[in-house]
């Protein structure tokens, strides 16, 4: 895992990069929330875990874009629910918009993760500002 919204998965002996669909996690340089997002994804998905992917697309970097399920839990939704990621508004095609926005609102109201800040910087704005 390099960050909070991508993982490496082995399929039939081939290692592929998977970008978690419909969410955007803070960049590692957005400390401390970026590191916390990566660490939480590592906790939710221990090394060697067997996962199920619901593939949505392939991105411009050749990564599989998918919802990742571990023990029937949608990890993409869970990261948003806990405030470690936000809904990636421009890339919601193929996802349950209502579910994602609902858990994001819940995290925001509870001031979880990046919502602890009174003025959280969205990952896409952080990348643009570099």
Coordinates of C-alpha atoms in Angstrom, one line a residue:
X1 CA 0.0 0.0 0.0
X2 CA 1.4 3.3 -1.0
X3 CA -1.5 5.5 0.2
X4 CA -5.1 5.4 1.5
X5 CA -6.8 4.7 -1.8
X6 CA -4.8 2.1 -3.7
X7 CA -3.7 -1.4 -3.0
X8 CA -1.7 -4.2 -4.8
X9 CA -3.7 -7.4 -5.4
X10 CA -2.5 -10.7 -6.7
X11 CA -4.7 -12.4 -9.3
X12 CA -3.6 -15.7 -10.8
X13 CA 0.0 -15.0 -9.9
X14 CA -0.1 -11.5 -11.4
X15 CA 0.3 -8.5 -9.2
X16 CA -2.0 -5.6 -10.2
X17 CA -2.5 -2.1 -8.8
X18 CA -6.1 -1.3 -7.7
X19 CA -7.3 2.2 -7.2
X20 CA -10.3 2.3 -4.8
X21 CA -13.3 3.5 -6.8
X22 CA -15.4 6.5 -5.9
X23 CA -13.2 7.8 -3.1
X24 CA -10.2 10.0 -2.7
X25 CA -7.9 9.8 0.3
X26 CA -5.6 12.5 1.5
X27 CA -2.1 12.4 0.0
X28 CA 0.7 11.2 2.3
X29 CA 2.1 14.7 2.3
X30 CA -1.1 15.9 3.9
X31 CA 0.1 14.9 7.3
X32 CA -1.2 13.7 9.6
X33 CA -4.4 12.7 7.8
X34 CA -2.6 11.2 4.7
X35 CA -0.5 8.8 6.8
X36 CA -3.5 8.0 9.0
X37 CA -5.6 7.1 5.9
X38 CA -2.8 4.7 4.6
X39 CA -2.4 3.1 8.1
X40 CA -6.2 2.6 8.5
X41 CA -6.4 0.9 5.1
X42 CA -3.6 -1.4 6.2
X43 CA -5.5 -2.2 9.4
X44 CA -8.7 -2.9 7.4
X45 CA -6.9 -5.0 4.9
X46 CA -4.1 -7.1 6.5
X47 CA -1.3 -8.3 4.1
X48 CA -2.3 -11.5 2.4
X49 CA -6.0 -11.0 2.7
X50 CA -8.3 -12.5 0.2
X51 CA -10.5 -9.8 -1.3
X52 CA -13.3 -9.5 -3.8
X53 CA -13.2 -6.8 -6.4
X54 CA -16.1 -5.1 -8.1
X55 CA -14.3 -3.7 -11.0
X56 CA -15.7 -0.4 -12.5
X57 CA -13.0 0.8 -14.9
X58 CA -9.3 1.1 -15.7
X59 CA -7.7 4.5 -15.1
X60 CA -5.3 6.4 -17.2
X61 CA -2.4 4.8 -15.3
X62 CA -3.5 1.3 -16.2
X63 CA -4.8 0.6 -12.7
X64 CA -8.0 -1.4 -12.1
X65 CA -10.6 0.9 -10.5
X66 CA -12.8 -1.1 -8.1
X67 CA -14.7 -1.4 -4.9
X68 CA -12.7 -3.7 -2.6
X69 CA -14.5 -6.1 -0.3
X70 CA -12.8 -7.9 2.5
X71 CA -14.9 -10.3 4.6
X72 CA -18.0 -8.8 2.8
X73 CA -17.1 -5.3 4.0
X74 CA -16.9 -2.6 1.4
X75 CA -13.6 -1.0 2.3
X76 CA -14.1 2.0 0.0
X77 CA -17.3 2.9 1.9
X78 CA -15.7 2.2 5.3
X79 CA -12.8 4.6 4.7
X80 CA -15.3 7.4 3.8
X81 CA -17.5 6.4 6.9
X82 CA -14.5 6.8 9.2
X83 CA -13.3 10.1 7.6
X84 CA -10.1 8.7 6.1
X85 CA -11.4 9.4 2.5
X86 CA -14.0 11.5 0.8
X87 CA -16.4 10.9 -2.0
X88 CA -14.6 11.6 -5.3
X89 CA -17.4 13.6 -6.8
X90 CA -16.0 13.6 -10.4
X91 CA -15.5 9.8 -10.4
X92 CA -18.7 8.3 -9.0
X93 CA -19.8 6.5 -12.2
X94 CA -20.8 2.9 -11.3
X95 CA -21.0 3.5 -7.5
X96 CA -24.0 3.9 -5.2
X97 CA -24.0 7.7 -4.9
X98 CA -26.5 7.8 -2.1
X99 CA -24.5 5.3 0.1
X100 CA -21.3 7.2 -0.4
X101 CA -22.7 10.7 0.3
X102 CA -24.7 9.3 3.3
X103 CA -21.5 7.9 5.0
X104 CA -19.6 11.0 4.2
X105 CA -22.2 13.2 5.8
X106 CA -22.1 10.9 8.8
X107 CA -18.3 11.3 9.1
X108 CA -18.5 15.0 8.6
X109 CA -21.2 15.4 11.4
X110 CA -19.1 13.3 13.8
X111 CA -15.9 15.2 12.8
X112 CA -14.0 12.1 12.0
X113 CA -10.7 11.9 10.2
X114 CA -10.0 14.8 7.9
X115 CA -13.3 16.4 9.0
X116 CA -11.7 17.2 12.4
X117 CA -10.3 20.2 10.7
X118 CA -12.5 23.3 10.5
X119 CA -11.2 23.8 6.9
X120 CA -10.3 20.4 5.5
X121 CA -8.3 20.4 2.3
X122 CA -9.7 18.0 -0.3
X123 CA -7.1 15.7 -1.8
X124 CA -7.8 17.0 -5.3
X125 CA -7.2 20.6 -4.1
X126 CA -4.0 19.6 -2.4
X127 CA -2.7 17.9 -5.6
X128 CA -3.6 21.0 -7.6
X129 CA -1.8 23.3 -5.1
X130 CA 1.5 21.5 -5.4

